[in-house]
Every structure is written in structure tokens, then in C-alpha cells.
Amino acid sequence: RRFVFAFNEGDKDQRELLGGKGAGLAEMTNLGLPVPPGFTVSTEACRYYLSQGELPPSLAAEIDAHLKRLEAERGKRLGAAEDPMLVSVRSGAKFSMPGMMETVLDIGLNDASVVGLAKATGSERFAWDSYRRLIQMFGSTVLGIDAARFGAVLDDAERANGAAGDLDLDTDALRGVVKAYKGIVRDTTGRDFPQEPREQLDMAVRAVFRSWNTERARIYRRQERIPHDLGTAVNVMAMVYGNLGPDSGTGVAFTRDPATGAPGVYGDYLSEAQGEDVVAGIRSPVPLEDLEQLDPASFTELRRIMAMLEGHYRDLCDIEFTIERGKLWMLQTRVGKRTAAAAFRMAIQFLDDGLIDVGEALARVTGDQLAQLMFPQFDPGFEAKPIATGVPASPGAAVGTAVFDSATAAQTGGKVILVRRETSPDDLPGIIAAEGILTSRGGKTSHAAVVARGMGKTCVVGADDLEIDTDQRRLTTADGVVVREGDTISIDGTSGCVYAGTIDVVPSPVVEYFEGRLDVDEHRRDPVVQAVSRMMIYADEHRRLGVHANADTADDAKRARRFGADGIGLCRTEHMFLGERRHHVEALILAETAAERDKVLAELLPMQLGDFVGIFTEMDGLPVTIRLIDPPLHEFLPDLTELSVKVALAEARGEVDEGDVRLLRAVKRLHEQNPMLGLRGVRLGLVVPGLVAMQVRAIAEAAAARIRAGDDPRPEIMVPLIGGTEEFELMREEIERVLHDVAEATGIEVRAKIGTMIELPRAALTAGRISRHAEFFSFGTNDLTQTTWGFSRDDVEGSFFPAYLEKGIFVTSPFESLDEEGVGRLVSIAVEEGRAARENLLIGVCGEHGGDPSSVHFFDRIGLDYVSCSPFRVPIARLEAGRAAV
Ligand code: PEP
Ligand code: MG
């Protein structure tokens, strides 16, 4: 097997084997661009080295052969005493990891070749400057010596010579620096700086391979979701010298502005400098345009090459170049990273320029990028250190005064951040009133997180370093910083960071656009909004999947429609009983006699009716899937411990409250160790008489009222959490009976599809029997994930998920991106067997995954009819559904 490839042996599509840099160098070489000759040691060699602890045995001979070729081409020998060839050694993985791994330049210099280099170039100063660079880079990256030690020597030398910077050091001063550097190497490693060029090269190659696994590289990969097992390639290239005098230099450039996507030439140039100097910020570079004055010929040539590369890659390219005594050399190119805004703008520009088609344009933007554009953000220029970090549960930026309970949040008015240890349904008014929510417990599917995401509110949960003291109305950070009620804090739901004080927030013009709040001029003036709006049109034209919204109120429904939803895929009716109305549900659950129960149901009916009328009105002509009540009881009943303490204290004071005593009795009776697996969903509907009938009646009467008003309401009634067909059939009978009764009473027949959620493995595995009775399925992938993995959706993200992510057991939480292999298999089985029994079975998904980009592609692949997600994610799902279809 070969591990080494000359630049002219590869091409741009070999990023896996040659890394991004290697593939780019190969492509430029093939295009006939001025690339210094060199070769790439493949990622495969890296994987071998990292797993075996040594380089592949055949590698040394391969490198020798390629070096020989290189030497022949340059007419020089590596590190020779006379006119030496030097090489650079650079990392380059499949996915770019800027600055994360190592680079060593000027390999081949030693005490003899430095003299030869001076003679050959006619510049002693240059040769000694290069030598000191080699020892500095080699010392810190290969030998692991603290870079600050070298930095200190250089500073001292500059001071002693009255020099303003490294450029002002003369040859003698640089000789002194080299001597001091060599001393550092000897002192710290116990051996002299290696003089043998080939040994330098080998050590550098190993160091680059090792740098794949440094802490910072691992953190970066985790963040960017780059697999840990790819390894990096190493590029060995004949050195060209940007530090060979004033007519030399080095620069980086982009073919368009990667921040905004605006056309033009963007970059930095630094004369008399080498390699990393530009990015390292040693001296301040000048804008690339200045090169036009400094070296017009090279500038013209550079622009020609940049235009050629952009046309060739049909995308934004970033490049690195060096000018050696007026001769331009290309050192790197790749398709450049860009911001979300630039991605949208450039996709449209390339489309309009005829370089790419609509499918390619859609492929170049992502739902995640659109999501970024949709959240208000902290002013990018801010500088502040977070006081705590939690789980980023709902993106965006929120600033407000800290309040520690819901009632205060609702009353305070103005901008508040609701700070709770965890949230309960009682907190809903506070959540609605707040700009953002911060909790010290819970994960991404905790109540606070789900509700906040549904509302598009910024939310950070599980910041477990925070001590939240609701009684004292303050929080304390691990460092002892105290934030009291009324103090301002800022939370970042994209990063999970919490800051003390105010950080400026800018609203998202893209959301203003979706909300219909931009006028035509504002729309025209904003190129990002324009690009997004056009992309949405293309996505809608191409997508096969329907996109519905999870919406529980008329307001949500209205927004869902503005955001382009094709209907409501999940109306969680228990959400209609949060806040004020919660006590009715409590009373219903606790009712001991039929009379008590009927009384509560009679109170609930008009409320439900009103809710449904509102939603149907907003969703006229579109399907509205209403799920029968599914309250995990712990979310609706008082906490057992708190209530026990309250009753015990009251008893001790001799003030027994009969109501509380009775409540306690009932709470004890209904207390469950695992409420998520307890009396909820269809189970509740089957054991609490009258509950389902009341809901169905409300749905049917509301629909009848809208029909009477001339509308076209399209209710679909959905049964939650069934394990098999028996539960569903019982429910179906009751639903049909009520629909029939209402039709008799009103004279209006409401046609409602009756279907079920599939959110338990047993339901998925028996889908063929269920679909004989159900007209539609909607996958509740939150519960299906919980029950397939056996992970409590309430607890895991704050407990062992961080460790699981760290260990690479999964790259993202399965509650966020669907676990295709396991949960997805159940979904596929249910789709297949459900449709086998009923060909026109309508199938959707309404778990959180319905708005997750990668999951949307999976749902498209396996043939679902629609996905349903929170209104704010509707545009994201539309875009991804379009991308999935091209
Ligand atoms: C689900 O389980 O995926 C679902 C949509 O229902 P809920 O989140 O309300 O349990
Ligand atoms: Mg569920």
C-alpha cells in the first residue's frame, strides 16, 4: 500500500485520503498554477501511526523516493551545506480545523546549511531569521517546549537592540537569538537541536500526526461534529521564502467576503514575512488591495488565479500565497468557510451567475445556518467572560433582569430572565413573560426547553454550577459571583453561556421578514433577507415532504401559517391546561365521585371549545391534528414531598387544612416513580371517564361552528401513547360515538380523520394491526427515543449525556437528531407494515426531530408524508425538505 503521493498525483476530490490541503494543492498543480513541488503523506499513514504507535515500516523509503524527486526538480538537496533545499511540513485533515494542528517551516536548516542558504540567497539576515524560526516552531510543536520561552528571548533581543519588531533585528542579533534558542532546547530536552535534516523531517511528520489528538483539536472536532477517527495528512513542500526582503511577503485571501458574501477581493498581506506570521498576528498586515501598489504584477496574477479558482470550484475559495522576490507562489486553496449570511448570499450569487443550478444552491445552505439567521444575536463585537455555562436549549440571545419565580416574572413587566432550578407547568405565565429562561437542572427535552423552543425563546438549562436560591432570590456561581433579583443578566441560548450585566442584542431581519414586518424597501435593501426568501421559494418548489407545525394556541397557529406551515401536526391539548387552568385538571384527576368529575368536565368544555375555534379559524382549510390529552401526572399534580411537608407543618401548628389533606391522600395514591412511563396518554383517557368525550365534543362543536361560519376546518383526532391496537380501538369507538352525537345535535357532520401516535416500540412493531383501524400515524419520536433507548427524557441530558458525548457513544443527543439505526429502524418498520395494511395511510412525525435538519432527510428518505415542528423551525424544515428532495 502507498502512503505518499506527489502533488500531481491527486485531485480535489481526494480529501479523505490527502486531506483538504493536499487535495487543494493537487488540484492547483493539475491546473498548472505556480505551486511549489511537494508531496502528501496520507491520512491513512496517520491512522496507522496513531493506532500502532509507530510509522508504517514502508513509509521512510517512500518519503526518500519522493524527496529525491523533489531534489531533482529543484536542483538542490534537503539541508545541504551549499544552496540547501528547505521544506515545510503542514497538517491538513479532510475537514479544515484552522489552527488546531501543527506546522513546521524551514525544515533542513542546521549550523552548516544556514551558511549555505545565506550565500545562495545573498542574504545572511534572511538565513539566520529562517533558522531562528525553525528552532522556534520545531521547539514548540515537535519538542513540546513552551512557546513563551522563545517569545521571551525574542522580546529581550528586540529590547537590547532597540528594535521595534523582529524586522529590525540584524544578522548578529539573530545569531544571538539562535544561540539562545538552542540553549533552551538543550536545557529542556537534554539534547541538542537535531542537525540531521532527514531526522528533522521525520520528527515533524510524527508531531503533525500526534497533533490530531491534542486537547484543543478534540474539543474543536466535538464542537464541529468531525469524527475523531479520520486522522490528518501531512504536506511536505519545497519552501519558498516570503521573508527574503521587501519584494517578498505572504498573504491570505478570499475570493469573496466570507463574512457577508459580498463580491470583491478580501485578504491580508504582510511583506517580509513567512507562513504563519499573517494569522499569528505578529505584525499588522495590510489589506490585500495595497498589494496593487506594492507589486502590481503579482497582484494582477493573483486576481487572475483567484477568479480562475472560483470559477473552477464554483464556490468561495480561500487561498494562501507567498511572493518570493516578485514571484507569486500558491500555497493553499480550499472552499472557504463562511458565515450563515454569506452562505445564503453566495448561493444566490453563484446561481444568478449561472455557475450552479437550483439544486446545488439548495445544497450549499443548511437548516442550521437558517436557524442561526433567525435568532436575535449578541452584538458580535462584545467581550465578556461567562459566569456560568449550561446546556444551550433554545438558541438566541436574551438580556433582562433576573427574577426567581413565575409570578414575579409575569408581574414585573419589562425584560426579565426567569431563573429557576427547574420549571413546572406552573411557570408557564413566567415563561411567556420572560425574555429568556435559565435553569440549573434539566436537559434539552426538559419542560422549560421544549416550551421555550416552541415559543422561540432563548433558553439555557442545566447550568448546574449555579446555586439557585429561590427563597433568598439570588443565584451564586461556582466562583462566588452573586446575582440578585433585579440584577441584569444575559444568556446565550446558542452557546449556553450566562453573563452578568447587559450585552447588546440585535434582532433578526430574517424573522422580521417571515413575520411580515419588513416593507418592500427594507426587504430589497437586505441582501440576506432577499437570498433567504428566494431559497425558501426554491425549497418549497422542490420539497416532497409536507411541513406542519406543533402549535397549541391560536397565536402559535397564526405564526405557523406566516412561517409557511401546511397545517398543524400536533396540538398538545394538555398545554391548554397549563397555568391558570391547571387546577381544573388537578380537580379532574382527583375527583372521587362521578358528580365531581362531571362538574369539572363541564367547566373545561367551553374553554376547550374556545381554544379549538381559535385554532380552526387561523388554520382554515388546513389539517389540524389534535392530540387527546397526554399529561404526565407529575407535571400536573403538586410535588409529593413539598405537599407532605406543608401538611405536616400545618398539623404541627394545629391548623389542618382539609383540602390539603385530601389532596395529599390523592397525590400519594397517584404518585408514580416513573411518571413518564405511568398513567398518561391513552391510559388516562381510558381510565378517567368522560375526559376524551369532553375533548372530542369540543373539537366537533368547534368545527361545526366554523363550518357554520363558512370555513373549512379540517380536524384530525390523534390518540397518544398507545402500545397496541386494542387501546386504539376502544378510543376510536368512543371518539366516533361522540362525533356522531354532535352531528345529531348540531345537524352538521364533522368529518375528522382518527389516527394515532406511534411512540412506543410495541406500537411500532404492531403497526400493521394498528393501521387497519387508524387513518394516520404520527411518530412521537421523543417518547419513542426515550422508550427505545430506555433514556429518561427528563433527566439524561443533565446527567450522563455529557460523558456519553465525550466518549463518542454518540455525536449528538438522540433526542436532538434521530438515532436512525435504532429508533429509525422502528420507524421504518412501522411505515412499511402500516402501509402494507393500509395503502393510503397518512404518516408524519411530530417529535422534536421533525425540525432537526438531518432527521428531516431521514424522514424524507423513508417516505413520510410530513414532518411537524415548532413554528419557528417550520422554515428550517421547509428548507431541509427542499434540500432532501434535490
Ligand atoms: C413525542 O413523544 O415525540 C411527542 C411528540 O409527544 P410529547 O413530546 O408531547 O410526549
Ligand atoms: Mg409523546
mmCIF file of C-alpha atoms in Angstrom, residues 153-390:
data_model
loop_
_atom_site.group_PDB
_atom_site.id
_atom_site.type_symbol
_atom_site.label_atom_id
_atom_site.label_comp_id
_atom_site.label_asym_id
_atom_site.label_seq_id
_atom_site.Cartn_x
_atom_site.Cartn_y
_atom_site.Cartn_z
ATOM 1 C CA VAL A 153 14.142 35.583 24.129
ATOM 2 C CA LEU A 154 12.963 37.408 21.020
ATOM 3 C CA ASP A 155 11.475 40.197 23.121
ATOM 4 C CA ASP A 156 14.722 40.537 25.054
ATOM 5 C CA ALA A 157 16.725 40.695 21.850
ATOM 6 C CA GLU A 158 14.457 43.377 20.439
ATOM 7 C CA ARG A 159 14.743 45.389 23.621
ATOM 8 C CA ALA A 160 18.536 45.011 23.830
ATOM 9 C CA ASN A 161 18.892 46.151 20.213
ATOM 10 C CA GLY A 162 16.383 48.954 20.479
ATOM 11 C CA ALA A 163 14.393 47.192 17.764
ATOM 12 C CA ALA A 164 10.675 47.865 17.273
ATOM 13 C CA GLY A 165 9.998 44.339 15.965
ATOM 14 C CA ASP A 166 11.565 41.225 14.500
ATOM 15 C CA LEU A 167 12.248 43.022 11.222
ATOM 16 C CA ASP A 168 14.650 45.378 12.935
ATOM 17 C CA LEU A 169 16.915 42.670 14.277
ATOM 18 C CA ASP A 170 20.155 42.473 12.332
ATOM 19 C CA THR A 171 22.096 39.358 11.496
ATOM 20 C CA ASP A 172 24.216 39.466 14.632
ATOM 21 C CA ALA A 173 21.173 39.853 16.829
ATOM 22 C CA LEU A 174 19.516 36.908 15.066
ATOM 23 C CA ARG A 175 22.640 34.792 15.539
ATOM 24 C CA GLY A 176 22.350 35.569 19.232
ATOM 25 C CA VAL A 177 18.715 34.565 19.236
ATOM 26 C CA VAL A 178 19.545 31.258 17.533
ATOM 27 C CA LYS A 179 22.199 30.581 20.154
ATOM 28 C CA ALA A 180 19.784 31.303 22.970
ATOM 29 C CA TYR A 181 17.092 29.151 21.331
ATOM 30 C CA LYS A 182 19.490 26.240 21.057
ATOM 31 C CA GLY A 183 20.239 26.662 24.730
ATOM 32 C CA ILE A 184 16.556 26.403 25.539
ATOM 33 C CA VAL A 185 16.283 23.197 23.506
ATOM 34 C CA ARG A 186 19.271 21.669 25.269
ATOM 35 C CA ASP A 187 18.068 22.696 28.726
ATOM 36 C CA THR A 188 14.543 21.435 28.338
ATOM 37 C CA THR A 189 15.063 18.268 26.289
ATOM 38 C CA GLY A 190 18.524 17.238 27.393
ATOM 39 C CA ARG A 191 19.766 17.033 23.818
ATOM 40 C CA ASP A 192 20.920 19.394 21.117
ATOM 41 C CA PHE A 193 18.657 20.729 18.438
ATOM 42 C CA PRO A 194 18.671 17.942 15.802
ATOM 43 C CA GLN A 195 21.066 18.818 12.981
ATOM 44 C CA GLU A 196 20.210 15.968 10.633
ATOM 45 C CA PRO A 197 17.629 17.245 8.055
ATOM 46 C CA ARG A 198 16.021 13.905 7.438
ATOM 47 C CA GLU A 199 15.592 13.365 11.178
ATOM 48 C CA GLN A 200 14.015 16.840 11.454
ATOM 49 C CA LEU A 201 11.567 15.869 8.757
ATOM 50 C CA ASP A 202 10.621 12.572 10.402
ATOM 51 C CA MET A 203 10.133 14.188 13.769
ATOM 52 C CA ALA A 204 7.963 16.891 12.241
ATOM 53 C CA VAL A 205 5.782 14.349 10.434
ATOM 54 C CA ARG A 206 5.218 12.461 13.660
ATOM 55 C CA ALA A 207 4.452 15.673 15.508
ATOM 56 C CA VAL A 208 1.801 16.623 12.962
ATOM 57 C CA PHE A 209 0.218 13.189 13.279
ATOM 58 C CA ARG A 210 0.235 13.466 17.058
ATOM 59 C CA SER A 211 -1.309 16.900 16.930
ATOM 60 C CA TRP A 212 -4.520 15.256 15.656
ATOM 61 C CA ASN A 213 -5.179 14.201 19.214
ATOM 62 C CA THR A 214 -4.344 17.318 21.176
ATOM 63 C CA GLU A 215 -6.956 18.510 23.614
ATOM 64 C CA ARG A 216 -7.829 21.565 21.518
ATOM 65 C CA ALA A 217 -8.168 19.516 18.331
ATOM 66 C CA ARG A 218 -10.508 17.101 20.086
ATOM 67 C CA ILE A 219 -12.608 19.907 21.502
ATOM 68 C CA TYR A 220 -12.812 21.523 18.093
ATOM 69 C CA ARG A 221 -13.922 18.293 16.453
ATOM 70 C CA ARG A 222 -16.561 17.661 19.064
ATOM 71 C CA GLN A 223 -17.901 21.147 18.527
ATOM 72 C CA GLU A 224 -17.883 20.822 14.738
ATOM 73 C CA ARG A 225 -19.042 17.219 14.781
ATOM 74 C CA ILE A 226 -15.990 15.982 12.925
ATOM 75 C CA PRO A 227 -15.320 12.280 13.560
ATOM 76 C CA HIS A 228 -12.274 11.543 15.715
ATOM 77 C CA ASP A 229 -11.015 8.680 13.568
ATOM 78 C CA LEU A 230 -10.189 10.475 10.301
ATOM 79 C CA GLY A 231 -6.625 11.477 11.034
ATOM 80 C CA THR A 232 -4.679 14.196 9.264
ATOM 81 C CA ALA A 233 -2.460 14.147 6.210
ATOM 82 C CA VAL A 234 0.955 15.828 6.135
ATOM 83 C CA ASN A 235 2.049 18.036 3.273
ATOM 84 C CA VAL A 236 5.750 18.369 2.601
ATOM 85 C CA MET A 237 6.538 21.193 0.233
ATOM 86 C CA ALA A 238 9.677 22.891 -1.050
ATOM 87 C CA MET A 239 9.988 26.177 0.808
ATOM 88 C CA VAL A 240 9.556 29.449 -0.984
ATOM 89 C CA TYR A 241 10.541 32.483 1.002
ATOM 90 C CA GLY A 242 8.298 35.365 1.841
ATOM 91 C CA ASN A 243 10.931 36.768 4.164
ATOM 92 C CA LEU A 244 13.542 37.360 1.506
ATOM 93 C CA GLY A 245 13.373 41.139 1.560
ATOM 94 C CA PRO A 246 10.881 43.912 0.810
ATOM 95 C CA ASP A 247 9.860 42.421 -2.541
ATOM 96 C CA SER A 248 8.752 39.263 -0.743
ATOM 97 C CA GLY A 249 5.811 38.570 1.508
ATOM 98 C CA THR A 250 2.918 36.332 2.303
ATOM 99 C CA GLY A 251 -0.839 36.644 2.432
ATOM 100 C CA VAL A 252 -4.249 35.076 2.780
ATOM 101 C CA ALA A 253 -7.193 35.940 0.582
ATOM 102 C CA PHE A 254 -10.828 35.118 -0.068
ATOM 103 C CA THR A 255 -12.477 35.329 -3.434
ATOM 104 C CA ARG A 256 -15.489 37.000 -1.734
ATOM 105 C CA ASP A 257 -16.162 38.340 1.703
ATOM 106 C CA PRO A 258 -16.695 35.215 3.836
ATOM 107 C CA ALA A 259 -18.490 37.239 6.494
ATOM 108 C CA THR A 260 -21.150 38.854 4.323
ATOM 109 C CA GLY A 261 -20.844 37.118 0.966
ATOM 110 C CA ALA A 262 -20.263 40.436 -0.786
ATOM 111 C CA PRO A 263 -18.252 40.096 -4.006
ATOM 112 C CA GLY A 264 -14.745 41.505 -4.131
ATOM 113 C CA VAL A 265 -11.229 40.615 -3.099
ATOM 114 C CA TYR A 266 -10.671 40.222 0.606
ATOM 115 C CA GLY A 267 -7.488 39.442 2.382
ATOM 116 C CA ASP A 268 -4.383 40.464 4.228
ATOM 117 C CA TYR A 269 -0.829 40.817 3.070
ATOM 118 C CA LEU A 270 2.349 41.033 5.070
ATOM 119 C CA SER A 271 5.606 41.800 3.389
ATOM 120 C CA GLU A 272 8.885 40.262 4.521
ATOM 121 C CA ALA A 273 7.076 37.517 6.342
ATOM 122 C CA GLN A 274 6.681 33.785 6.301
ATOM 123 C CA GLY A 275 3.778 31.384 6.659
ATOM 124 C CA GLU A 276 2.024 31.734 9.928
ATOM 125 C CA ASP A 277 3.024 35.350 10.528
ATOM 126 C CA VAL A 278 -0.185 36.664 8.987
ATOM 127 C CA VAL A 279 -2.574 34.602 11.045
ATOM 128 C CA ALA A 280 -0.393 34.729 14.133
ATOM 129 C CA GLY A 281 -0.761 38.489 14.230
ATOM 130 C CA ILE A 282 2.942 39.179 14.883
ATOM 131 C CA ARG A 283 2.836 42.326 12.803
ATOM 132 C CA SER A 284 -0.258 44.006 11.439
ATOM 133 C CA PRO A 285 -0.834 43.039 7.807
ATOM 134 C CA VAL A 286 -2.111 45.484 5.209
ATOM 135 C CA PRO A 287 -5.346 44.989 3.259
ATOM 136 C CA LEU A 288 -4.802 42.924 0.144
ATOM 137 C CA GLU A 289 -5.715 45.860 -2.120
ATOM 138 C CA ASP A 290 -2.456 47.519 -1.051
ATOM 139 C CA LEU A 291 -0.571 44.803 -2.893
ATOM 140 C CA GLU A 292 -1.698 46.505 -6.081
ATOM 141 C CA GLN A 293 0.704 49.346 -5.247
ATOM 142 C CA LEU A 294 3.440 47.193 -3.724
ATOM 143 C CA ASP A 295 3.677 44.639 -6.518
ATOM 144 C CA PRO A 296 1.218 45.271 -9.366
ATOM 145 C CA ALA A 297 2.363 42.295 -11.428
ATOM 146 C CA SER A 298 1.869 39.798 -8.625
ATOM 147 C CA PHE A 299 -1.435 41.419 -7.709
ATOM 148 C CA THR A 300 -2.779 41.058 -11.239
ATOM 149 C CA GLU A 301 -1.573 37.483 -11.400
ATOM 150 C CA LEU A 302 -3.168 36.735 -8.018
ATOM 151 C CA ARG A 303 -6.516 38.137 -9.085
ATOM 152 C CA ARG A 304 -6.406 36.129 -12.264
ATOM 153 C CA ILE A 305 -5.718 32.947 -10.296
ATOM 154 C CA MET A 306 -8.429 33.731 -7.752
ATOM 155 C CA ALA A 307 -11.022 34.241 -10.467
ATOM 156 C CA MET A 308 -9.910 31.017 -12.085
ATOM 157 C CA LEU A 309 -10.115 29.070 -8.844
ATOM 158 C CA GLU A 310 -13.552 30.423 -8.025
ATOM 159 C CA GLY A 311 -14.787 29.509 -11.465
ATOM 160 C CA HIS A 312 -13.206 26.104 -11.188
ATOM 161 C CA TYR A 313 -14.552 25.297 -7.731
ATOM 162 C CA ARG A 314 -17.726 27.247 -8.475
ATOM 163 C CA ASP A 315 -17.585 28.462 -4.890
ATOM 164 C CA LEU A 316 -15.880 30.808 -2.474
ATOM 165 C CA CYS A 317 -12.224 29.851 -2.219
ATOM 166 C CA ASP A 318 -9.742 30.890 0.364
ATOM 167 C CA ILE A 319 -6.091 30.853 -0.525
ATOM 168 C CA GLU A 320 -2.656 31.307 0.960
ATOM 169 C CA PHE A 321 0.169 32.626 -1.143
ATOM 170 C CA THR A 322 3.736 33.743 -0.880
ATOM 171 C CA ILE A 323 5.665 36.152 -3.046
ATOM 172 C CA GLU A 324 9.371 35.425 -3.288
ATOM 173 C CA ARG A 325 11.278 38.270 -4.850
ATOM 174 C CA GLY A 326 8.380 39.232 -7.059
ATOM 175 C CA LYS A 327 7.380 35.671 -7.977
ATOM 176 C CA LEU A 328 3.926 34.519 -6.841
ATOM 177 C CA TRP A 329 3.506 31.043 -5.349
ATOM 178 C CA MET A 330 0.236 29.407 -4.335
ATOM 179 C CA LEU A 331 0.479 27.534 -1.063
ATOM 180 C CA GLN A 332 -3.086 26.533 -0.382
ATOM 181 C CA THR A 333 -6.654 26.727 -1.574
ATOM 182 C CA ARG A 334 -9.908 25.312 -0.388
ATOM 183 C CA VAL A 335 -13.581 26.056 -0.465
ATOM 184 C CA GLY A 336 -13.729 28.652 2.278
ATOM 185 C CA LYS A 337 -15.687 28.634 5.481
ATOM 186 C CA ARG A 338 -18.388 31.241 5.630
ATOM 187 C CA THR A 339 -20.990 32.675 7.909
ATOM 188 C CA ALA A 340 -24.616 31.683 7.549
ATOM 189 C CA ALA A 341 -25.419 35.035 5.950
ATOM 190 C CA ALA A 342 -22.630 34.661 3.397
ATOM 191 C CA ALA A 343 -23.703 31.117 2.588
ATOM 192 C CA PHE A 344 -27.184 32.244 1.559
ATOM 193 C CA ARG A 345 -25.987 35.270 -0.358
ATOM 194 C CA MET A 346 -23.298 33.444 -2.248
ATOM 195 C CA ALA A 347 -25.508 30.526 -3.192
ATOM 196 C CA ILE A 348 -27.839 33.013 -4.845
ATOM 197 C CA GLN A 349 -24.952 34.894 -6.498
ATOM 198 C CA PHE A 350 -23.480 31.729 -7.993
ATOM 199 C CA LEU A 351 -26.930 30.675 -9.107
ATOM 200 C CA ASP A 352 -27.526 34.036 -10.777
ATOM 201 C CA ASP A 353 -24.086 33.871 -12.389
ATOM 202 C CA GLY A 354 -25.104 30.570 -13.913
ATOM 203 C CA LEU A 355 -22.291 28.680 -12.198
ATOM 204 C CA ILE A 356 -24.598 26.382 -10.238
ATOM 205 C CA ASP A 357 -28.187 25.209 -10.566
ATOM 206 C CA VAL A 358 -31.014 25.455 -8.040
ATOM 207 C CA GLY A 359 -30.292 22.006 -6.616
ATOM 208 C CA GLU A 360 -26.672 22.942 -5.986
ATOM 209 C CA ALA A 361 -27.716 26.278 -4.484
ATOM 210 C CA LEU A 362 -30.001 24.472 -2.055
ATOM 211 C CA ALA A 363 -27.223 22.042 -1.230
ATOM 212 C CA ARG A 364 -24.966 24.932 -0.242
ATOM 213 C CA VAL A 365 -27.098 26.239 2.596
ATOM 214 C CA THR A 366 -28.337 24.363 5.631
ATOM 215 C CA GLY A 367 -31.208 24.487 8.043
ATOM 216 C CA ASP A 368 -28.722 25.094 10.833
ATOM 217 C CA GLN A 369 -27.478 28.174 9.013
ATOM 218 C CA LEU A 370 -31.023 29.416 8.570
ATOM 219 C CA ALA A 371 -31.627 28.808 12.279
ATOM 220 C CA GLN A 372 -28.616 30.964 13.068
ATOM 221 C CA LEU A 373 -30.034 33.759 10.959
ATOM 222 C CA MET A 374 -33.348 33.531 12.755
ATOM 223 C CA PHE A 375 -32.207 34.170 16.286
ATOM 224 C CA PRO A 376 -31.526 37.543 17.751
ATOM 225 C CA GLN A 377 -27.874 37.589 18.479
ATOM 226 C CA PHE A 378 -25.483 39.258 20.797
ATOM 227 C CA ASP A 379 -23.622 42.013 19.074
ATOM 228 C CA PRO A 380 -20.684 40.106 17.591
ATOM 229 C CA GLY A 381 -18.173 42.612 18.973
ATOM 230 C CA PHE A 382 -18.846 42.063 22.670
ATOM 231 C CA GLU A 383 -16.173 40.979 25.076
ATOM 232 C CA ALA A 384 -17.235 39.362 28.320
ATOM 233 C CA LYS A 385 -16.451 36.236 30.279
ATOM 234 C CA PRO A 386 -19.368 33.930 31.088
ATOM 235 C CA ILE A 387 -20.208 33.469 34.758
ATOM 236 C CA ALA A 388 -21.637 30.018 34.044
ATOM 237 C CA THR A 389 -22.364 27.649 31.187
ATOM 238 C CA GLY A 390 -25.316 25.338 30.747
#
